[in-house]
Every structure is written in structure tokens, then in C-alpha cells.
Amino acid sequence: MTTTTPGRLAGPAPRRHPSPAGGALVLAAVLVTAVSVLPIVVVLVNALGQGWSEAVADVVRPRVWELLRNTVSLVVVSTSACAVLGVTCAWLVERTGLPGAGWWRVLLVAPLAVPAFVNAYAWVSLRPAMTGLGGAVLITTLSYYPLVFLPVSAALRGLDRSWEDTARSLGLGRWRTFARIVLPQLRPAVLGGCLLVALHLLAEFGVLAMLQFPTFTTAILDQYEAAFDTGTGSVLALVLVALCVAVLTIEHVWRGRRGHARIGAGVIRRPEPATLGRWLVPGVSALAVLVVLALGVPVYSLGHWLTTPGATVDGSALAAALGSTIGLALAAAAVTCVAAFPVALLLRQRQSAFTTSIERLCYLASSLPGVVVGLALVLLAIRWVTGLYQSATLLVIAYAILFLPRALVAIRTALAQAPGALLESARALGDSPARAVVRVVVPLALPGILAGLALVFMATTTELTATLLLAPTGTQTLATGFWAASSSLDYGAAAPYAVAMVLLSAPMTWLLLRQRTVIA
Amino acid sequence: MIRRLVPAVLAVAALTAGCGSSDEAPPLDPDKLTIYSAQHKNLVDAWVKGFTDETGVQVQVRQGTDSSMGNQIVAEGSRSPADVFLTENSPAITVVQDADLLAPVDQTTLDQVDPAFRPSNGLWSGIAARSTVLVYNPSLVSEADLPASMMDLAQPEYAGKWGAAPAGADFQAIVAGMLEMKGEAATSAWLDGLKKNAKVYQNNIATMKAVNAGQVPMGIMYHYYWYRDQALTKDGSKNTKLHYFKNEDVGAFVSVSGGGVLKSSKHAADAQKFLAWITSPKGQAAIAASKSMEYAVGKDQPSDPALPPLASLEAPAIDPFTLDGPAVIELMTQAGII
């Protein structure tokens, strides 16, 4: 204590600084959470607003069973297929002597750069008869298996071989070692990936509309187009929300509480790659077929339609769509990251029932399909907040609700770079809470914040469903421009929009490869 | 390096975000005549230009679709900024009419329009019309095997043989005509047949192109998609022909596009003037000139010469203000189509 500031010494003992989780922070975090949860509340109020018996009648009708059968069979079949493909590919790339493993890793993740509805367009425009469950399973599996592949290969790289050695030395064979030692350690990664796949499938609209395979999401949009805001659409949306909650619950239960941890300071022993031997040729061929189907077909198809003569491409409309897409995506990225910041700061505090519920609510709200968020915001704007209807502001709010977890994950990781002790030091040296955050936390967390901005930006550029519902009149994004052309089967005119979206999505794939985690 | 770049990136992001929000539809100017339009954009643009050139009245247009715009006006109620509402089909404007939001149209305007294509209640006027057609692929179904009535398409022999876009406002208008002519039981039974027999497409153009590509032999849609494609590249229709049911069949239904003036309009005189202009000979001639291939509905007004005359279509006589959109939605929901 060599301070010479007399005032400091003469004054009363300094008041204990309130923790950064001061009133303002809590208020901001609660506000963000409340906005995230708003869609569920609006849909619930609208569904039940028509009366309980009407709502029940809307649920108990043959159409709902048909939609339920379609939705559940798609989710079960495609998610299982993604799990098998993802784990097999990850094992081949990470644990065998596969030649050119690094290249295969890039090729196997690359399909993420092709939005699923562009992939569907690529297939359907070449093979129009490819409709129904079979086509839907094929397209969605090819589009979403990387969501399992990525976390599982990351997990495989992190495994310590000594466990397997121990198992082998205790007499387990190679396969039983895999089943009893490796697979259980992969479980969180596989389940996490499958959860993402299932949530994507529940939210999927473009692929299924194109393949004429109705699910809850397509039916909600049909209801909206036909009847605008009847309770029926909201009831269907509620059933869809229930399915999302069911998927989250199943994942939570299956994941269980078992953990696997290494204790000790030793370096992880990298496993010896298994030799493929006579499986080399079949293994490489299978991967090649997969890459051709998942990547080759869309690339070929887009090239085909781009170069087909007679394709009428309106250059100025394309440029306008590109401009509004980038504008909206930048706005969404900025708003989402600003909104995620207080929540991330709060979640850094000591865990309590309060912070846990904030976290759960934020993630639940954003596992909602775009159609539910879009529908809820339309209802909200037309009934209660009329000034916002058909404004870009409302659309940006929808994006922020949908993509908050992406920003949240990135910013929480980033904040880990700025330990609380540093913040306290800044406060002790006289910074106000806000100034301390800006001067200490923000610079240290910047790379992560930038990653969050990029993730939200790229997710926004290919968002279709909420954009269809909320885009201001006269505003077309790449996704809606693509949709307008391709739903009129004008494949040539749709191609440039699709290519633009693929080019904007490509950096995300690169980011994901670098980060080795899935935040999609 | 990164630290220096970041504030710059954030600043650019914030700036562009600002531009992004200015990129939305500009706020409506309360001094201008405001049109909520679900009609074809190029036709409405031509109407607005002609009207403003002649009268000097400044007009702004908010473009949308039948169902969402009609319901938006109802939700906005008496606060609606809309002065005029233009639709593609009648049910969207009857929603506004039934909410008691429309002011009666000037009699001189009504007198310009063929009485067959305007509602008898005078609360709105026909502004254009479109006819139901069966588009078919002659290599898959011969003309002799086409159904005599649209009602026949619900029969088992047409299972998988036809396509339609039932979620769209166009198709709902056709079903509203059926409901008016045949009653609820027959319409409900026909919709059950549709559910069993029809292939469902996103919209009329997709239906036509699917018929053209031989994916389905027949499709129900409106006539103008075919004539527009024929006038341009023929890419989506060269393998197809049109069949008109005629004979006052349900399938000969002619859908009237409506125009009305809102009771709450603060520019009521200009709004009436606009409606009078688009139904006048000049306004109706703009329909053919815009190549939208819709029918003119003004008395003795010619439509595009490529079209068979409206009078030759033998459409059923239906007073369009009776078309009940919400009832159709209800029946289609019951049938499990939407």
C-alpha cells in the first residue's frame, strides 16, 4: 500500500465492489432470455386462445398423425444413418492408416458448406422423381452427417490409448475393446451430433417441400400461406415444440451422468493407427462414393445449371439480394453477439439454480425451428406491436433468437481467456464495472467474439424459413430469391443464388474444421 | 494486429447494420395514396404510372400476397394505412368486406365494369379476372380421356393422374366457387378425393412444369401461367395443352380479382378516383399491355388477343362477394390437405 492519493486514505473504507453480476447484468441477461422465450409464449397463447376444445380438435385429426408419422420416421431414420456414417468415417479418418487422412477430413466436412435445400435442389433438378421418405432420408443424411463426423473425430483424437492397452492386456479382443472402451467414451460426441441432426431435421423446410414430404414444419407454412394466423398453425407449432423438447430430453437421458476423465499429468498416448489391410480398397471406395454423393452431385448440378443456356439471370436482382443478405447478416451478427454477451458473463458466475435456468431457457428457445420463431413474431407484430410488422428489425430479432447459442458458445469459450481475477484487478485499480469489461475482458475475448460474429453471420446467410415469413415486402435475400426461383422449378435462375450461398458458407466449414468443435 | 483490426471490423459491422435496416421498405408516407396490392407487380406498376401521370396524385404500393395482406388489413383494422386494396382472387377481399372495413365503390366506377365480374353488394369491384383450366400432357393422356367435369377428378380412376397447388390462394378460390355451387358435403367429398388422388406442388408454375416434364398427366391451375410461358420461351409448357371445362362446370370457374376502398382511408376521394381509373378503358387496356395475360373485366374491353374471349368460357355465374375463404380453409384442414 504505497498509494499517495490522500483522498483514498482519508476516506471511509472502500465499499466492496458489487460483483460484475450486478443488477444491470442480471437485468440484461433476463431480458435476452425473455425475448428468446417469447416465441413459445406467443404460440401457446395463440393456440389456446381459440379455446381448449378447438385446440384439442386440431391435434386429434388424421392429418396430425400423418405429419407425426412422417416427421418421426424421418428423424429416426436419418439421424441413425448420420450416426452410422459419421462414426464410421471418423474412425476411418482418425484411427486407421487411411492414405491422405487430412484431405479426407476436409472433403468429409465440406458438404456443410452446401445448405441442405440447395443439396435437395441439386438432386431433384436432375432426378425429379426422387420424392417422399426415401429421397428425404438420402438428402438430409448427405447434408447432415458431418454434424456427427466432426465431434466424433474430435473425440477420437482426444482418446488416450493407455485405456485400450489396459483392456487388451486384460484379454479383450480388438472389437470388444472398441465396443467396451472406445464407444462409451464417444457417447457424448455421438449423442451431441445426433441431437444437432435431429433438431435440424425437425426444423427442415426447404428439402421437404421440394421433395413433397410433408412434416410439421412444411404443414405450418402451408397453414400460414393458406389461412395466415389461424390457431391451427399455432397448434401444429406447439406439437413441433413438444417434439424438440422430446429430442432434447432423450439426449439428456441417454447422455446420463457418467463421465470419463483422465487424471494425471502424463501426455496422452496417441493410438497406433489400425492397418486397414484388405479393407483398404473397400474403405477408400466407400468414402469416395460418399464424397461424390454429398459433394460431387451438388457441385456438378450447380455447374450444370449455371452453364445451361437460356438461364435468365437477373443480375441486378441477384446483386440486391446479395446486398440485403449481407446487410441483414451483419446486423444479425452484431445484435446476437451483443445480446449473448451479458448472458455469457452471467453464466461465468458461480453456478446457481438461476444461472442454470437462464442457460437452459436460452438453449431451449433456440432449438426452436425457424418456422415457429417466424410465425410467433408475425403474430406478435400483427396483434400487439404493429409498428414492427414487415420491418427488417423484426427479422433481425428472429435471427438473434435462432442463433443466440452459436454466439453464446463462442463468447463463453472466449471469456474463459479472460479470468475473473483480471477483471477484479481492473476494478481494484479503479475502473467502473463497464469500463473494466471494455478494457480487460473485451480485448482478451476478441478472437472468440469474432468467431461468434462469423458463425451467426454465416448461419443467417442461408436461413430460409423465418426469412420467408418475416422478410419486409420488397426485400429478397439469397435464400428467398433461390426459393422463389426453385419452387417455380426455374432451376437455371436459382443456380446463381445457390452458388452465392455456398460461397458465403464455405468459410464456416473452414472455421469448424479449425475449431474442431461443432457449434452449428 | 488482430486487436487493431477488431474495432474497425465492429465499426463496419455496425455501420452496415445501419444500412441494412435502411434497406427495408421505406416507412409509408401518410400524404401519399397507399395501395396494398397482391396483384402482379408489373400490372400494378403500370396502373400507378398511368394514374399518376394523368392525375398528379402520388401513390405508394405495398406488395404482398392475397392471404397475408387481407388478414393484415383486418388485423390493422381502422388504423390501417391502406387506402386501396387490390387482390388476385375474391376471397382475400371478402375477408376485408366481412370485417366491415370497406366503403361502397362509386356507382360510376361500378357502371364501367361488366356486371358478371363484380359483386352485387357494390362494396368492391372486379379489376381483372382469371380462368380455371386443366393443363394436360397429350403424350400421357389423350384429349378423349379428359374428365368431363372437374368434380370427376375425385374419382378413383384419376388417382395419381393430376396435380395441384392446394395451399395457394388461387386454388382456394376455385374451391370457394365449388363450395358456393355444390355445397359443403360435395366439396368435402371432393377434397377427400384430392387428398387421395392429387400430387401436391408448391404453386401453379410448378404444377404446369411437372405436367410439361411428364411427371403427372394433368394439373389444375389458372390460364395465364400457360399463356405467359407460351408468349415467352415455352420452356415450361411446350409439351402441354389447355382444356377448358366450360358448360358452367365448377372447373370453368372464373376468379375475379378485386379492388376496394378502405372505410378508414384518409384519401377516400383519391382512392375512389384510382379505382375508377383502373377500371376505365385506359386502365383495362393496361392489362393486355402488361402481358400479365389476365382478362380485362371492363364493359366491352378486349383482353390479350391470344386468349379465348372471356364470354366463350361458359363460366358458372357466381356472385363473388359470397365466396367464403375461411370456410374453404376449414374444409381443407378437415380433409387433411393443409
XYZ file of N, CA, C and O in Angstrom, chain A residues 116-248:
532
model
N -28.740 -27.541 -46.979
C -29.484 -28.756 -47.319
C -30.483 -28.513 -48.445
O -30.657 -29.364 -49.323
N -31.131 -27.339 -48.453
C -32.137 -27.134 -49.505
C -31.485 -26.924 -50.860
O -32.102 -27.199 -51.896
N -30.223 -26.475 -50.881
C -29.501 -26.405 -52.157
C -29.146 -27.814 -52.616
O -29.233 -28.140 -53.806
N -28.779 -28.654 -51.656
C -28.482 -30.047 -51.984
C -29.716 -30.730 -52.578
O -29.628 -31.448 -53.585
N -30.882 -30.483 -51.963
C -32.125 -31.075 -52.473
C -32.392 -30.601 -53.899
O -32.758 -31.377 -54.783
N -32.196 -29.318 -54.113
C -32.368 -28.737 -55.452
C -31.443 -29.422 -56.447
O -31.839 -29.776 -57.567
N -30.162 -29.632 -56.010
C -29.183 -30.252 -56.905
C -29.654 -31.627 -57.357
O -29.541 -31.983 -58.535
N -30.203 -32.398 -56.426
C -30.656 -33.757 -56.764
C -31.946 -33.732 -57.554
O -32.084 -34.400 -58.577
N -32.941 -32.980 -57.046
C -34.273 -33.010 -57.648
C -34.262 -32.438 -59.065
O -34.995 -32.912 -59.945
N -33.399 -31.439 -59.298
C -33.386 -30.854 -60.634
C -32.824 -31.843 -61.653
O -33.101 -31.725 -62.841
N -32.047 -32.813 -61.178
C -31.536 -33.840 -62.097
C -32.424 -35.075 -62.102
O -32.544 -35.753 -63.112
N -33.019 -35.397 -60.935
C -33.862 -36.590 -60.836
C -35.198 -36.219 -60.207
O -35.401 -36.407 -59.009
N -36.135 -35.683 -61.011
C -37.384 -35.141 -60.446
C -38.223 -36.185 -59.710
O -39.030 -35.835 -58.866
N -38.020 -37.451 -60.015
C -38.887 -38.467 -59.406
C -38.485 -38.770 -57.974
O -39.155 -39.539 -57.287
N -37.386 -38.154 -57.511
C -36.851 -38.505 -56.203
C -37.639 -37.844 -55.084
O -37.182 -36.880 -54.483
N -38.858 -38.302 -54.809
C -39.668 -37.652 -53.784
C -39.964 -38.629 -52.655
O -39.639 -39.815 -52.745
N -40.596 -38.132 -51.593
C -41.017 -38.981 -50.495
C -39.916 -39.255 -49.489
O -38.846 -38.651 -49.524
N -40.215 -40.228 -48.587
C -39.312 -40.502 -47.468
C -37.914 -40.889 -47.938
O -36.912 -40.403 -47.410
N -37.837 -41.767 -48.948
C -36.528 -42.233 -49.402
C -35.629 -41.078 -49.814
O -34.486 -40.966 -49.363
N -36.159 -40.201 -50.653
C -35.381 -39.054 -51.104
C -35.015 -38.144 -49.939
O -33.881 -37.664 -49.845
N -35.978 -37.933 -49.040
C -35.727 -37.033 -47.909
C -34.616 -37.582 -47.027
O -33.738 -36.845 -46.570
N -34.640 -38.905 -46.795
C -33.594 -39.509 -45.960
C -32.241 -39.376 -46.653
O -31.234 -38.990 -46.032
N -32.193 -39.651 -47.944
C -30.923 -39.567 -48.672
C -30.337 -38.152 -48.575
O -29.181 -37.962 -48.185
N -31.154 -37.158 -48.918
C -30.649 -35.778 -48.959
C -30.226 -35.300 -47.569
O -29.142 -34.748 -47.393
N -31.090 -35.524 -46.579
C -30.767 -34.987 -45.256
C -29.557 -35.713 -44.664
O -28.726 -35.091 -44.002
N -29.437 -37.017 -44.918
C -28.274 -37.735 -44.398
C -26.993 -37.188 -45.025
O -26.003 -36.926 -44.333
N -27.007 -37.013 -46.350
C -25.819 -36.499 -47.025
C -25.481 -35.089 -46.553
O -24.330 -34.683 -46.534
N -26.500 -34.305 -46.167
C -26.247 -32.931 -45.749
C -25.792 -32.839 -44.299
O -25.032 -31.953 -43.946
N -26.292 -33.729 -43.445
C -26.096 -33.522 -42.009
C -25.130 -34.485 -41.334
O -24.780 -34.286 -40.170
N -24.648 -35.568 -42.043
C -23.754 -36.497 -41.344
C -22.502 -35.797 -40.800
O -21.968 -36.218 -39.765
N -22.003 -34.689 -41.456
C -20.804 -34.061 -40.872
C -21.022 -33.555 -39.454
O -20.070 -33.402 -38.698
N -22.278 -33.298 -39.067
C -22.550 -32.830 -37.708
C -22.220 -33.912 -36.688
O -21.985 -33.617 -35.513
N -22.237 -35.197 -37.107
C -21.791 -36.276 -36.227
C -20.296 -36.515 -36.434
O -19.541 -36.696 -35.475
N -19.875 -36.478 -37.686
C -18.472 -36.747 -38.012
C -17.530 -35.820 -37.246
O -16.533 -36.266 -36.667
N -17.849 -34.522 -37.223
C -16.937 -33.543 -36.617
C -16.688 -33.798 -35.131
O -15.531 -33.949 -34.721
N -17.747 -33.865 -34.291
C -17.456 -34.061 -32.861
C -16.848 -35.430 -32.582
O -16.009 -35.553 -31.692
N -17.259 -36.469 -33.351
C -16.734 -37.803 -33.074
C -15.255 -37.863 -33.441
O -14.446 -38.443 -32.708
N -14.868 -37.220 -34.563
C -13.434 -37.297 -34.868
C -12.632 -36.479 -33.868
O -11.526 -36.874 -33.500
N -13.211 -35.368 -33.379
C -12.503 -34.618 -32.332
C -12.335 -35.486 -31.093
O -11.268 -35.521 -30.476
N -13.398 -36.213 -30.729
C -13.331 -37.057 -29.538
C -12.309 -38.182 -29.730
O -11.539 -38.500 -28.818
N -12.298 -38.775 -30.927
C -11.354 -39.868 -31.189
C -9.917 -39.386 -31.046
O -9.057 -40.106 -30.533
N -9.666 -38.151 -31.484
C -8.306 -37.633 -31.380
C -7.903 -37.427 -29.932
O -6.727 -37.494 -29.598
N -8.899 -37.167 -29.068
C -8.575 -36.875 -27.674
C -8.458 -38.118 -26.800
O -8.115 -38.014 -25.624
N -8.759 -39.300 -27.348
C -8.750 -40.502 -26.514
C -7.321 -40.911 -26.163
O -6.398 -40.746 -26.942
N -7.168 -41.460 -24.965
C -5.858 -41.925 -24.522
C -5.760 -43.422 -24.778
O -6.602 -44.190 -24.338
N -4.702 -43.803 -25.472
C -4.602 -45.203 -25.872
C -4.380 -46.114 -24.687
O -4.674 -47.318 -24.748
N -3.863 -45.558 -23.573
C -3.491 -46.445 -22.472
C -4.692 -47.248 -21.959
O -4.544 -48.374 -21.506
N -5.908 -46.656 -22.050
C -7.096 -47.399 -21.615
C -7.288 -48.631 -22.481
O -7.608 -49.706 -22.011
N -7.141 -48.425 -23.776
C -7.331 -49.554 -24.684
C -6.249 -50.606 -24.444
O -6.526 -51.803 -24.453
N -5.017 -50.142 -24.225
C -3.931 -51.084 -23.961
C -4.259 -51.922 -22.739
O -4.071 -53.139 -22.727
N -4.759 -51.236 -21.701
C -5.111 -51.952 -20.483
C -6.163 -53.013 -20.783
O -6.052 -54.155 -20.360
N -7.183 -52.609 -21.548
C -8.251 -53.552 -21.880
C -7.689 -54.742 -22.651
O -8.011 -55.906 -22.362
N -6.815 -54.448 -23.625
C -6.234 -55.541 -24.422
C -5.409 -56.453 -23.518
O -5.484 -57.675 -23.624
N -4.651 -55.850 -22.597
C -3.777 -56.670 -21.749
C -4.599 -57.511 -20.799
O -4.161 -58.535 -20.319
N -5.852 -57.064 -20.531
C -6.724 -57.864 -19.657
C -7.482 -58.903 -20.458
O -8.374 -59.551 -19.934
N -7.195 -59.001 -21.732
C -7.703 -60.126 -22.511
C -8.850 -59.797 -23.444
O -9.434 -60.702 -24.042
N -9.225 -58.540 -23.614
C -10.303 -58.229 -24.554
C -9.750 -58.207 -25.975
O -8.632 -57.725 -26.205
N -10.552 -58.698 -26.918
C -10.150 -58.647 -28.328
C -10.306 -57.241 -28.877
O -10.804 -56.332 -28.204
N -9.902 -57.089 -30.124
C -9.908 -55.766 -30.727
C -11.331 -55.175 -30.803
O -11.568 -54.023 -30.455
N -12.293 -55.993 -31.258
C -13.653 -55.482 -31.415
C -14.305 -55.205 -30.069
O -14.996 -54.206 -29.898
N -14.057 -56.137 -29.110
C -14.689 -55.928 -27.802
C -14.060 -54.724 -27.116
O -14.739 -53.993 -26.382
N -12.782 -54.475 -27.385
C -12.165 -53.264 -26.845
C -12.858 -52.028 -27.402
O -13.181 -51.081 -26.679
N -13.109 -52.064 -28.716
C -13.789 -50.931 -29.344
C -15.162 -50.725 -28.717
O -15.549 -49.613 -28.352
N -15.891 -51.864 -28.562
C -17.255 -51.746 -28.072
C -17.295 -51.318 -26.608
O -18.162 -50.546 -26.201
N -16.348 -51.836 -25.802
C -16.467 -51.583 -24.357
C -15.652 -50.394 -23.881
O -15.939 -49.824 -22.831
N -14.616 -50.039 -24.607
C -13.761 -48.938 -24.152
C -13.942 -47.687 -25.013
O -14.152 -46.589 -24.512
N -13.879 -47.856 -26.344
C -13.885 -46.675 -27.212
C -15.299 -46.091 -27.334
O -15.518 -44.908 -27.088
N -16.249 -46.954 -27.685
C -17.608 -46.447 -27.930
C -18.188 -45.678 -26.741
O -18.744 -44.589 -26.915
N -18.083 -46.217 -25.515
C -18.652 -45.441 -24.391
C -18.026 -44.064 -24.260
O -18.706 -43.107 -23.902
N -16.734 -43.945 -24.577
C -16.106 -42.620 -24.476
C -16.586 -41.700 -25.590
O -16.535 -40.487 -25.456
N -17.026 -42.292 -26.701
C -17.513 -41.474 -27.809
C -18.960 -41.044 -27.609
O -19.472 -40.201 -28.337
N -19.620 -41.673 -26.622
C -21.060 -41.477 -26.498
C -21.486 -40.008 -26.458
O -22.382 -39.610 -27.204
N -20.865 -39.179 -25.615
C -21.319 -37.774 -25.609
C -21.198 -37.114 -26.978
O -22.083 -36.367 -27.393
N -20.096 -37.422 -27.686
C -19.902 -36.800 -29.000
C -20.959 -37.282 -29.993
O -21.540 -36.485 -30.741
N -21.211 -38.602 -29.996
C -22.207 -39.142 -30.930
C -23.584 -38.566 -30.612
O -24.303 -38.095 -31.503
N -23.926 -38.577 -29.310
C -25.251 -38.072 -28.927
C -25.390 -36.586 -29.244
O -26.418 -36.130 -29.743
N -24.330 -35.823 -28.966
C -24.372 -34.384 -29.258
C -24.596 -34.147 -30.736
O -25.426 -33.323 -31.136
N -23.855 -34.892 -31.572
C -24.019 -34.750 -33.017
C -25.416 -35.137 -33.456
O -26.055 -34.430 -34.250
N -25.910 -36.262 -32.907
C -27.251 -36.730 -33.294
C -28.313 -35.718 -32.868
O -29.306 -35.513 -33.577
N -28.101 -35.098 -31.714
C -29.054 -34.086 -31.252
C -29.151 -32.950 -32.271
O -30.249 -32.525 -32.655
N -27.982 -32.497 -32.732
C -27.984 -31.421 -33.729
C -28.696 -31.859 -35.003
O -29.492 -31.120 -35.577
N -28.412 -33.093 -35.443
C -29.051 -33.595 -36.662
C -30.565 -33.611 -36.479
O -31.324 -33.132 -37.329
N -31.007 -34.151 -35.342
C -32.446 -34.279 -35.115
C -33.112 -32.906 -35.082
O -34.195 -32.715 -35.659
N -32.473 -31.934 -34.422
C -33.066 -30.591 -34.367
C -33.109 -29.959 -35.758
O -34.083 -29.299 -36.121
N -32.052 -30.173 -36.534
C -32.064 -29.663 -37.908
C -33.206 -30.305 -38.706
O -33.866 -29.640 -39.496
N -33.410 -31.608 -38.506
C -34.460 -32.302 -39.264
C -35.840 -31.782 -38.888
O -36.706 -31.609 -39.744
N -36.051 -31.547 -37.589
C -37.359 -31.032 -37.164
C -37.614 -29.658 -37.769
O -38.749 -29.296 -38.051
N -36.549 -28.886 -37.972
C -36.708 -27.527 -38.487
C -36.703 -27.471 -40.007
O -37.023 -26.451 -40.587
N -36.349 -28.584 -40.659
C -36.122 -28.543 -42.103
C -37.402 -28.227 -42.874
O -38.434 -28.838 -42.674
N -37.298 -27.263 -43.764
C -38.447 -26.927 -44.613
C -38.127 -27.124 -46.092
O -38.806 -27.874 -46.792
N -37.082 -26.464 -46.563
C -36.787 -26.434 -47.993
C -36.689 -27.811 -48.627
O -37.337 -28.100 -49.639
N -35.897 -28.687 -48.022
C -35.693 -30.020 -48.583
C -37.023 -30.741 -48.714
O -37.337 -31.336 -49.753
N -37.832 -30.671 -47.651
C -39.034 -31.498 -47.602
C -40.135 -30.937 -48.488
O -40.908 -31.690 -49.086
N -40.193 -29.607 -48.611
C -41.158 -29.022 -49.542
C -40.790 -29.417 -50.968
O -41.656 -29.762 -51.775
N -39.492 -29.389 -51.262
C -39.062 -29.730 -52.612
C -39.323 -31.198 -52.918
O -39.643 -31.555 -54.050
N -39.184 -32.060 -51.918
C -39.355 -33.497 -52.136
C -40.785 -33.945 -51.847
O -41.075 -35.136 -51.824
N -41.675 -32.989 -51.629
C -43.084 -33.288 -51.369
C -43.263 -34.308 -50.258
O -44.005 -35.277 -50.383
N -42.536 -34.104 -49.158
C -42.662 -34.983 -47.997
C -43.105 -34.114 -46.821
O -42.295 -33.475 -46.169
N -44.435 -34.057 -46.567
C -44.919 -33.109 -45.557
C -44.544 -33.505 -44.136
O -44.695 -34.665 -43.741
N -44.017 -32.550 -43.372
C -43.779 -32.728 -41.937
C -44.419 -31.539 -41.235
O -45.054 -30.710 -41.881
N -44.241 -31.457 -39.911
C -44.880 -30.356 -39.198
C -44.424 -28.999 -39.727
O -45.222 -28.090 -39.878
N -43.137 -28.899 -40.016
C -42.634 -27.603 -40.463
C -43.274 -27.177 -41.783
O -43.719 -26.038 -41.927
N -43.353 -28.083 -42.757
C -43.961 -27.695 -44.033
C -45.453 -27.431 -43.843
O -46.011 -26.535 -44.455
N -46.107 -28.199 -42.975
C -47.539 -28.014 -42.765
C -47.831 -26.670 -42.111
O -48.830 -26.021 -42.431
N -46.950 -26.236 -41.207
C -47.158 -24.935 -40.563
C -47.078 -23.834 -41.618
O -47.881 -22.902 -41.630
N -46.127 -23.956 -42.530
C -46.015 -22.931 -43.572
C -47.205 -22.972 -44.522
O -47.667 -21.932 -44.991
N -47.713 -24.183 -44.821
C -48.918 -24.285 -45.652
C -50.086 -23.585 -44.974
O -50.835 -22.832 -45.601
N -50.268 -23.858 -43.679
C -51.348 -23.225 -42.930
C -51.198 -21.706 -42.960
O -52.159 -20.977 -43.145
N -49.956 -21.264 -42.792
C -49.710 -19.832 -42.786
C -50.069 -19.228 -44.131
O -50.740 -18.194 -44.206
N -49.629 -19.899 -45.207
C -49.895 -19.342 -46.530
C -51.397 -19.327 -46.820
O -51.924 -18.371 -47.376
N -52.069 -20.403 -46.405
C -53.486 -20.510 -46.723
C -54.341 -19.659 -45.798
O -55.211 -18.929 -46.247
N -54.087 -19.777 -44.523
C -55.026 -19.212 -43.563
C -54.427 -18.110 -42.714
O -55.084 -17.552 -41.860
N -53.161 -17.790 -42.937
C -52.462 -16.732 -42.249
C -52.249 -17.030 -40.774
O -51.217 -17.536 -40.403
N -53.212 -16.733 -39.909
C -52.905 -16.821 -38.478
C -53.950 -17.599 -37.702
O -54.273 -17.267 -36.585
N -54.489 -18.635 -38.320
C -55.463 -19.411 -37.565
C -54.771 -20.108 -36.410
O -53.558 -20.295 -36.418
N -55.544 -20.507 -35.439
C -54.989 -21.245 -34.317
C -54.360 -22.556 -34.771
O -53.419 -23.046 -34.154
N -54.870 -23.129 -35.881
C -54.374 -24.428 -36.322
C -52.860 -24.416 -36.532
O -52.159 -25.332 -36.109
N -52.359 -23.365 -37.187
C -50.922 -23.270 -37.396
C -50.166 -23.248 -36.073
O -49.138 -23.910 -35.923
N -50.696 -22.521 -35.110
C -50.037 -22.439 -33.808
C -50.080 -23.772 -33.075
O -49.127 -24.135 -32.382
N -51.203 -24.508 -33.241
C -51.285 -25.823 -32.598
C -50.221 -26.745 -33.184
O -49.497 -27.441 -32.460
N -50.081 -26.736 -34.523
C -49.041 -27.551 -35.157
C -47.664 -27.135 -34.645
O -46.795 -27.977 -34.389
N -47.466 -25.815 -34.476
C -46.178 -25.328 -33.984
C -45.916 -25.828 -32.567
O -44.785 -26.187 -32.228
N -46.978 -25.884 -31.759
C -46.812 -26.387 -30.390
C -46.389 -27.845 -30.390
O -45.534 -28.264 -29.619
N -47.022 -28.648 -31.287
C -46.632 -30.057 -31.375
C -45.156 -30.156 -31.761
O -44.395 -30.969 -31.220
N -44.743 -29.280 -32.680
C -43.341 -29.284 -33.112
C -42.418 -28.919 -31.950
O -41.361 -29.540 -31.762
N -42.827 -27.928 -31.143
C -42.034 -27.566 -29.965
C -41.925 -28.767 -29.033
O -40.847 -29.076 -28.507
N -43.049 -29.481 -28.854
C -43.034 -30.658 -27.986
C -42.047 -31.697 -28.516
O -41.320 -32.336 -27.747
N -41.992 -31.879 -29.843
C -41.046 -32.834 -30.428
C -39.601 -32.403 -30.142
O -38.743 -33.238 -29.844
N -39.342 -31.087 -30.234
C -37.990 -30.592 -29.931
C -37.628 -30.901 -28.487
O -36.518 -31.358 -28.191
N -38.572 -30.638 -27.578
C -38.309 -30.905 -26.164
C -38.066 -32.392 -25.964
O -37.167 -32.806 -25.214
N -38.843 -33.237 -26.665
C -38.667 -34.681 -26.542
C -37.260 -35.080 -26.980
O -36.581 -35.868 -26.309
N -36.806 -34.521 -28.093
C -35.471 -34.849 -28.597
C -34.398 -34.413 -27.597
O -33.467 -35.161 -27.282
N -34.554 -33.195 -27.051
C -33.592 -32.711 -26.058
C -33.569 -33.610 -24.829
O -32.516 -33.916 -24.278
